[in-house]
Short mmCIF file of C-alpha atoms and ligand atoms in Angstrom, two decimals:
data_model
loop_
_atom_site.label_atom_id
_atom_site.label_comp_id
_atom_site.label_asym_id
_atom_site.label_seq_id
_atom_site.Cartn_x
_atom_site.Cartn_y
_atom_site.Cartn_z
CA UNK A 1 139.21 93.20 140.76
CA UNK A 2 137.73 94.43 137.54
CA UNK A 3 134.17 93.20 137.94
CA UNK A 4 132.62 91.97 141.14
CA UNK A 5 129.07 90.74 141.71
CA UNK A 6 127.95 90.37 145.32
CA UNK A 7 124.75 88.46 146.09
CA UNK A 8 123.08 89.52 142.85
CA UNK A 9 119.44 88.46 142.60
CA UNK A 10 116.91 89.37 139.94
CA UNK A 11 113.23 88.66 140.44
CA UNK A 12 110.90 89.34 137.52
CA UNK A 13 107.25 90.01 138.22
CA UNK A 14 104.60 88.90 135.77
CA UNK A 15 102.92 91.86 134.01
CA UNK A 16 99.40 90.38 134.21
CA UNK A 17 99.67 88.64 137.55
CA UNK A 18 101.67 90.71 140.00
CA UNK A 19 101.73 87.85 142.48
CA UNK A 20 103.63 85.65 140.06
CA UNK A 21 107.35 86.08 140.59
CA UNK A 22 110.25 84.44 138.85
CA UNK A 23 113.83 84.41 140.10
CA UNK A 24 116.00 84.64 136.99
CA UNK A 25 119.29 85.22 138.84
CA UNK A 26 119.65 83.77 142.29
CA UNK A 27 122.30 85.08 144.69
CA UNK A 28 125.15 85.20 142.20
CA UNK A 29 128.67 86.00 143.39
CA UNK A 30 131.69 86.32 141.13
CA UNK A 31 134.95 88.17 140.81
CA UNK A 32 136.55 88.78 137.44
CA UNK A 33 140.15 89.90 137.24
CA UNK A 34 141.56 92.62 135.06
CA UNK A 35 142.23 91.32 131.55
CA UNK A 36 140.42 88.09 132.23
CA UNK A 37 137.86 86.52 129.90
CA UNK A 38 135.09 84.76 131.76
CA UNK A 39 132.23 82.90 130.11
CA UNK A 40 128.74 82.45 131.50
CA UNK A 41 127.68 79.04 130.22
CA UNK A 42 124.36 77.30 130.69
CA UNK A 43 121.12 76.23 129.02
CA UNK A 44 118.68 78.72 127.54
CA UNK A 45 116.80 80.61 130.24
CA UNK A 46 119.36 80.05 133.03
CA UNK A 47 119.93 83.78 133.54
CA UNK A 48 123.05 84.53 131.47
CA UNK A 49 121.71 87.51 129.54
CA UNK A 50 120.04 88.95 132.63
CA UNK A 51 123.36 88.79 134.51
CA UNK A 52 125.13 90.53 131.63
CA UNK A 53 122.45 93.23 131.45
CA UNK A 54 122.76 93.84 135.17
CA UNK A 55 126.53 94.39 134.76
CA UNK A 56 126.00 96.77 131.84
CA UNK A 57 123.25 98.64 133.65
CA UNK A 58 120.51 97.85 131.13
CA UNK A 59 118.72 95.93 133.87
CA UNK A 60 118.47 96.68 137.57
CA UNK A 61 119.13 93.91 140.05
CA UNK A 62 116.50 93.27 142.70
CA UNK A 63 119.25 93.04 145.30
CA UNK A 64 123.01 92.82 145.50
CA UNK A 65 125.96 94.95 144.41
CA UNK A 66 127.84 95.41 141.15
CA UNK A 67 131.39 96.76 141.20
CA UNK A 68 133.44 97.76 138.16
CA UNK A 69 137.09 98.56 138.88
CA UNK A 70 136.22 98.55 142.59
CA UNK A 71 133.62 101.28 142.03
CA UNK A 72 130.10 100.49 143.24
CA UNK A 73 127.98 101.14 140.12
CA UNK A 74 124.49 100.16 141.36
CA UNK A 75 123.10 103.63 140.74
CA UNK A 76 125.30 104.50 137.76
CA UNK A 77 123.27 104.56 134.50
CA UNK A 78 124.33 102.26 131.65
CA UNK A 79 125.91 105.03 129.56
CA UNK A 80 128.19 106.02 132.46
CA UNK A 81 129.50 102.54 133.21
CA UNK A 82 131.83 102.43 130.20
CA UNK A 83 131.03 98.90 129.13
CA UNK A 84 130.52 97.75 125.54
CA UNK A 85 128.23 94.97 124.39
CA UNK A 86 128.61 92.78 121.30
CA UNK A 87 125.41 90.99 120.24
CA UNK A 88 124.63 88.20 117.82
CA UNK A 89 122.65 90.65 115.71
CA UNK A 90 125.77 92.85 115.31
CA UNK A 91 123.77 96.08 115.84
CA UNK A 92 125.96 97.98 113.41
CA UNK A 93 124.36 100.86 111.53
CA UNK A 94 123.28 99.84 108.02
CA UNK A 95 123.45 103.37 106.60
CA UNK A 96 127.03 103.98 107.74
CA UNK A 97 130.24 102.70 106.16
CA UNK A 98 132.61 100.39 108.01
CA UNK A 99 134.83 103.36 108.90
CA UNK A 100 131.90 105.45 110.13
CA UNK A 101 130.58 102.54 112.19
CA UNK A 102 133.91 101.99 113.91
CA UNK A 103 134.45 105.70 114.52
CA UNK A 104 130.92 106.35 115.75
CA UNK A 105 131.65 106.21 119.47
CA UNK A 106 134.77 108.36 119.10
CA UNK A 107 132.71 111.03 117.34
CA UNK A 108 130.21 110.99 120.18
CA UNK A 109 133.11 111.59 122.54
CA UNK A 110 133.98 114.66 120.48
CA UNK A 111 137.42 113.50 119.31
CA UNK A 112 139.00 115.42 116.44
CA UNK A 113 138.83 114.19 112.83
CA UNK A 114 142.52 113.24 112.61
CA UNK A 115 142.51 111.33 115.87
CA UNK A 116 139.37 109.41 114.86
CA UNK A 117 140.91 108.57 111.47
CA UNK A 118 144.09 107.31 113.12
CA UNK A 119 142.33 105.16 115.70
CA UNK A 120 139.94 103.74 113.10
CA UNK A 121 142.87 102.92 110.79
CA UNK A 122 144.68 101.13 113.56
CA UNK A 123 141.59 99.17 114.52
CA UNK A 124 140.79 98.15 110.93
CA UNK A 125 144.34 96.92 110.50
CA UNK A 126 144.20 94.81 113.68
CA UNK A 127 140.82 93.36 112.79
CA UNK A 128 141.78 92.47 109.24
CA UNK A 129 139.23 94.91 107.82
CA UNK A 130 141.85 96.93 105.93
CA UNK A 131 140.36 97.23 102.43
CA UNK A 132 136.71 97.31 103.50
CA UNK A 133 136.55 100.80 105.01
CA UNK A 134 134.07 102.29 102.59
CA UNK A 135 131.70 99.35 102.37
CA UNK A 136 128.23 99.31 103.87
CA UNK A 137 127.30 96.48 106.26
CA UNK A 138 125.04 94.94 103.57
CA UNK A 139 128.15 94.48 101.42
CA UNK A 140 129.92 92.42 104.12
CA UNK A 141 129.78 88.77 105.08
CA UNK A 142 128.45 87.78 108.51
CA UNK A 143 131.96 87.28 109.85
CA UNK A 144 133.08 90.68 108.58
CA UNK A 145 130.03 92.37 110.11
CA UNK A 146 130.82 90.75 113.43
CA UNK A 147 134.39 92.00 113.18
CA UNK A 148 133.10 95.55 112.59
CA UNK A 149 130.87 95.23 115.66
CA UNK A 150 133.83 94.05 117.70
CA UNK A 151 136.07 96.84 116.38
CA UNK A 152 133.42 99.43 117.20
CA UNK A 153 133.19 98.08 120.75
CA UNK A 154 136.94 97.91 121.37
CA UNK A 155 137.87 101.27 119.87
CA UNK A 156 136.01 102.97 122.74
CA UNK A 157 138.36 101.30 125.25
CA UNK A 158 135.58 100.05 127.52
CA UNK A 159 136.36 98.97 131.07
CA UNK A 160 134.51 95.74 130.35
CA UNK A 161 133.59 94.12 127.06
CA UNK A 162 130.39 92.08 127.16
CA UNK A 163 129.47 89.46 124.56
CA UNK A 164 125.98 87.97 124.33
CA UNK A 165 126.07 84.88 122.10
CA UNK A 166 127.91 86.90 119.43
CA UNK A 167 128.45 84.02 117.03
CA UNK A 168 125.01 82.41 116.97
CA UNK A 169 124.18 83.82 113.52
CA UNK A 170 127.29 82.43 111.84
CA UNK A 171 127.68 79.05 110.18
CA UNK A 172 129.66 76.36 111.98
CA UNK A 173 132.98 76.82 110.20
CA UNK A 174 133.03 80.60 110.58
CA UNK A 175 131.97 80.29 114.20
CA UNK A 176 135.04 78.15 114.94
CA UNK A 177 137.28 80.69 113.23
CA UNK A 178 135.72 83.68 114.99
CA UNK A 179 135.99 82.11 118.45
CA UNK A 180 139.73 81.89 118.06
CA UNK A 181 139.89 85.37 116.60
CA UNK A 182 137.84 86.91 119.43
CA UNK A 183 140.13 85.26 121.95
CA UNK A 184 143.23 86.53 120.13
CA UNK A 185 141.91 90.10 120.04
CA UNK A 186 140.75 90.01 123.66
CA UNK A 187 144.24 88.94 124.73
CA UNK A 188 145.96 91.45 122.48
CA UNK A 189 144.00 94.36 123.96
CA UNK A 190 143.93 92.77 127.41
CA UNK A 191 140.27 93.75 127.80
CA UNK A 192 138.34 92.35 130.74
CA UNK A 193 135.53 90.42 129.05
CA UNK A 194 132.40 88.52 129.95
CA UNK A 195 131.14 86.18 127.28
CA UNK A 196 127.72 84.53 127.26
CA UNK A 197 127.10 81.30 125.39
CA UNK A 198 125.16 78.05 125.65
CA UNK A 199 127.85 76.30 123.56
CA UNK A 200 130.36 74.43 125.69
CA UNK A 201 133.03 74.17 122.99
CA UNK A 202 132.81 77.92 122.47
CA UNK A 203 133.18 78.43 126.22
CA UNK A 204 136.21 76.12 126.35
CA UNK A 205 137.83 77.94 123.41
CA UNK A 206 137.57 81.54 124.60
CA UNK A 207 137.69 81.41 128.39
CA UNK A 208 140.19 81.85 131.15
CA UNK A 209 137.42 80.70 133.45
CA UNK A 210 133.91 79.38 132.92
CA UNK A 211 130.88 80.02 135.11
CA UNK A 212 128.37 77.20 134.69
CA UNK A 213 124.83 78.36 135.52
CA UNK A 214 121.56 76.52 135.93
CA UNK A 215 118.21 78.06 136.89
CA UNK A 216 119.84 81.33 137.92
CA UNK A 217 122.35 79.66 140.23
CA UNK A 218 126.11 79.32 139.72
CA UNK A 219 127.00 75.64 139.70
CA UNK A 220 130.75 76.03 139.31
CA UNK A 221 133.28 78.74 138.43
CA UNK A 222 136.63 77.37 137.34
CA UNK A 223 139.16 77.01 134.53
CA UNK A 224 138.02 74.98 131.51
CA UNK A 225 140.31 72.16 132.66
CA UNK A 226 138.80 72.03 136.17
CA UNK A 227 135.26 72.26 134.83
CA UNK A 228 135.82 69.38 132.42
CA UNK A 229 137.93 67.10 134.56
CA UNK A 230 136.66 67.95 138.06
CA UNK A 231 132.98 68.84 137.74
CA UNK A 232 131.48 69.80 141.10
CA UNK A 233 128.16 68.11 140.47
CA UNK A 234 126.17 66.06 138.04
CA UNK A 235 124.72 69.05 136.20
CA UNK A 236 128.18 70.41 135.36
CA UNK A 237 129.49 66.98 134.35
CA UNK A 238 126.51 66.41 132.08
CA UNK A 239 126.40 69.87 130.54
CA UNK A 240 130.08 69.94 129.54
CA UNK A 241 130.87 67.18 127.09
CA UNK A 242 129.67 63.63 127.55
CA UNK A 243 129.97 61.86 130.85
CA UNK A 244 129.50 58.36 132.23
CA UNK A 245 128.28 58.06 135.80
CA UNK A 246 129.19 54.85 137.58
CA UNK A 247 127.70 54.12 140.99
CA UNK A 248 130.23 53.16 143.63
CA UNK A 249 130.92 53.49 147.33
CA UNK A 250 133.42 55.66 149.19
CA UNK A 251 135.41 53.58 151.69
CA UNK A 252 137.65 56.31 153.00
CA UNK A 253 138.48 59.89 152.11
CA UNK A 254 141.90 61.39 152.70
CA UNK A 255 144.79 62.30 150.43
CA UNK A 256 142.99 60.15 147.87
CA UNK A 257 139.50 58.69 147.92
CA UNK A 258 139.35 54.91 148.30
CA UNK A 259 136.38 53.76 146.26
CA UNK A 260 134.79 50.34 146.07
CA UNK A 261 133.56 49.32 142.63
CA UNK A 262 132.29 45.84 141.79
CA UNK A 263 133.96 44.25 144.79
CA UNK A 264 137.39 45.80 144.18
CA UNK A 265 138.78 49.02 145.56
CA UNK A 266 140.75 51.80 143.88
CA UNK A 267 142.40 55.04 145.01
CA UNK A 268 141.14 58.12 143.18
CA UNK A 269 143.35 61.22 143.36
CA UNK A 270 140.57 63.57 142.21
CA UNK A 271 137.32 63.78 144.16
CA UNK A 272 134.89 66.21 145.75
CA UNK A 273 136.19 67.01 149.24
CA UNK A 274 132.69 66.96 150.76
CA UNK A 275 132.32 63.27 149.94
CA UNK A 276 131.79 61.18 153.09
CA UNK A 277 133.37 57.84 153.90
CA UNK A 278 130.76 55.08 153.87
CA UNK A 279 128.44 56.95 151.51
CA UNK A 280 127.52 55.94 148.01
CA UNK A 281 129.06 58.08 145.28
CA UNK A 282 129.31 58.38 141.54
CA UNK A 283 132.43 58.12 139.45
CA UNK A 284 132.50 60.50 136.48
CA UNK A 285 134.52 59.28 133.54
CA UNK A 286 134.56 60.71 130.03
CA UNK A 287 134.10 58.41 127.04
CA UNK A 288 137.68 59.03 125.89
CA UNK A 289 138.99 57.92 129.29
CA UNK A 290 137.65 54.38 128.96
CA UNK A 291 139.57 51.47 127.49
CA UNK A 292 137.61 48.62 125.93
CA UNK A 293 139.02 45.14 125.51
CA UNK A 294 137.72 41.68 124.64
CA UNK A 295 139.01 39.95 127.73
CA UNK A 296 140.17 41.14 131.07
CA UNK A 297 139.34 39.41 134.31
CA UNK A 298 140.74 42.39 136.15
CA UNK A 299 138.60 44.88 134.20
CA UNK A 300 136.47 47.25 136.26
CA UNK A 301 133.21 46.57 134.42
CA UNK A 302 131.92 44.06 131.89
CA UNK A 303 129.19 44.59 129.33
CA UNK A 304 127.80 43.92 125.87
CA UNK A 305 128.37 46.24 122.90
CA UNK A 306 124.96 47.54 121.84
CA UNK A 307 126.10 50.18 119.37
CA UNK A 308 129.27 50.77 117.37
CA UNK A 309 129.41 53.79 115.06
CA UNK A 310 132.44 54.15 112.80
CA UNK A 311 133.34 57.84 112.35
CA UNK A 312 136.68 57.51 110.59
CA UNK A 313 139.04 58.85 113.21
CA UNK A 314 137.04 57.27 116.03
CA UNK A 315 134.69 54.44 116.77
CA UNK A 316 131.91 55.45 119.16
CA UNK A 317 130.48 52.72 121.36
CA UNK A 318 127.60 52.14 123.66
CA UNK A 319 128.02 49.28 126.08
CA UNK A 320 125.19 47.83 128.18
CA UNK A 321 126.38 46.96 131.67
CA UNK A 322 124.20 44.86 133.95
CA UNK A 323 122.70 46.91 136.76
CA UNK A 324 123.33 50.24 135.04
CA UNK A 325 120.42 52.28 133.78
CA UNK A 326 122.28 54.05 130.96
CA UNK A 327 124.72 52.43 128.57
CA UNK A 328 128.38 53.30 128.99
CA UNK A 329 129.69 55.59 126.25
CA UNK A 330 133.20 54.89 125.03
CA UNK A 331 135.46 56.03 122.19
CA UNK A 332 138.26 54.21 120.43
CA UNK A 333 140.73 56.26 118.43
CA UNK A 334 142.28 55.35 115.09
CA UNK A 335 140.00 52.38 114.59
CA UNK A 336 141.19 49.65 112.25
CA UNK A 337 137.75 48.56 111.28
CA UNK A 338 138.14 44.78 111.20
CA UNK A 339 140.01 44.63 114.48
CA UNK A 340 137.39 46.44 116.52
CA UNK A 341 134.70 45.20 118.84
CA UNK A 342 131.37 44.70 117.09
CA UNK A 343 127.76 44.90 118.29
CA UNK A 344 126.88 41.85 120.37
CA UNK A 345 130.43 41.17 121.57
CA UNK A 346 131.40 41.12 125.22
CA UNK A 347 133.54 44.05 126.32
CA UNK A 348 135.83 44.46 129.30
CA UNK A 349 135.86 48.09 130.44
CA UNK A 350 138.73 49.71 132.32
CA UNK A 351 140.02 53.18 133.03
CA UNK A 352 142.93 54.88 134.69
CA UNK A 353 141.81 56.38 138.01
CA UNK A 354 143.79 59.51 137.11
CA UNK A 355 141.35 60.36 134.31
CA UNK A 356 138.26 59.83 136.51
CA UNK A 357 136.73 62.00 139.21
P1 LIG B 401 119.54 83.16 129.10
O1 LIG B 401 120.25 84.33 128.55
O2 LIG B 401 120.41 82.30 129.98
O3 LIG B 401 118.88 82.33 128.04
P2 LIG B 401 117.80 85.11 130.36
O4 LIG B 401 118.69 85.81 131.31
O5 LIG B 401 117.48 85.80 129.08
O6 LIG B 401 118.36 83.65 130.08
O7 LIG B 401 116.42 84.79 131.08
C1 LIG B 401 116.37 84.12 132.32
C2 LIG B 401 114.93 83.91 132.69
O8 LIG B 401 114.32 85.15 133.01
C3 LIG B 401 114.09 83.30 131.58
O9 LIG B 401 113.21 82.38 132.15
C4 LIG B 401 113.35 84.48 131.01
O10 LIG B 401 112.13 84.09 130.47
C5 LIG B 401 113.18 85.37 132.21
N1 LIG B 401 113.13 86.79 131.83
C6 LIG B 401 114.11 87.47 131.18
N2 LIG B 401 113.77 88.77 131.00
C7 LIG B 401 112.53 88.90 131.54
C8 LIG B 401 111.60 90.01 131.69
N3 LIG B 401 111.93 91.23 131.25
N4 LIG B 401 110.43 89.76 132.32
C9 LIG B 401 110.13 88.54 132.78
N5 LIG B 401 110.94 87.47 132.69
C10 LIG B 401 112.12 87.64 132.08
MG1 LIG B 402 120.45 84.95 126.56
#
């Protein structure tokens, strides 16, 4: 195990009112494997940065243990933990050239001139910074600056690379590009990495596994596929992508879950194992998993189209269904405009149980 957190809790005390306490990280447990890239994902204030700072040693946990490479590091100061952090504000030195920035840590370690030059050359090559060695940060684009920051972090061969929302300052297009690049570089160097973001697409793009957090508590830790298709609870389902929740009843739970919906029953292969027979439940189905039609006596639900937005490659629908508080969200692909359901029309809604949970 490369990084292990055991029962990590962080309680902040208010400066002015010492009685006022706030639990920012609440009994967090996780194990991150060597070479793995794990993302902490959750809304602002859920404790992502605090968790990262506890791993790096910039913050002390109130209780619990941090292990790096099976070494208990609770009392090891930040500069002895051999982690590197990449921030959104780059934190590269404005008065140093690209080369000097990348070589900075190696100089601190007392490496010889030739060795530093060689390692910096290699790193600049890998990062696509080849011709920019003598530039100052102010002469670089945002994406190039972020690449310098990443190169400077990696060249030190940290045991763990930590990213705190590194792409937040970049425009949308560059952000998409850099996500893929960060992932490529992380894999190439096989560096154990922990990546913090509030952006679910970013998390899906870069991660081997995602940790979804809310209010300091881990909600689910799983692969992107599991998180998206088998969310453990409503928070996870809602936070990752768009989700429809359809009330139903569990008839029996075994190899599959037999679920009653609108007077018919269906066998769902994917379900939470703690669901109880006889209890009410919710079916989670993504908009792209629904099929809309004009007729269909055997459809699962019926409703009225209340919104139809044509987006070129898709048509995005909202459908009001009697007895449901929120409209159903559905997507049709490759819409041929004239042929599609319009606002006010009746819609028959179905889905394959395989794509629901
Ligand atoms: P995130 O990175 O997920 O947005 P943070 O880990 O930065 O969240 O913060 C989690 C919570 O802890 C927030 O409510 C924040 O206000 C609080 N917090 C963070 N640092 C401190 C501090 N030094 N003193 C008091 N409260 C803090
Ligand atoms: Mg943060």
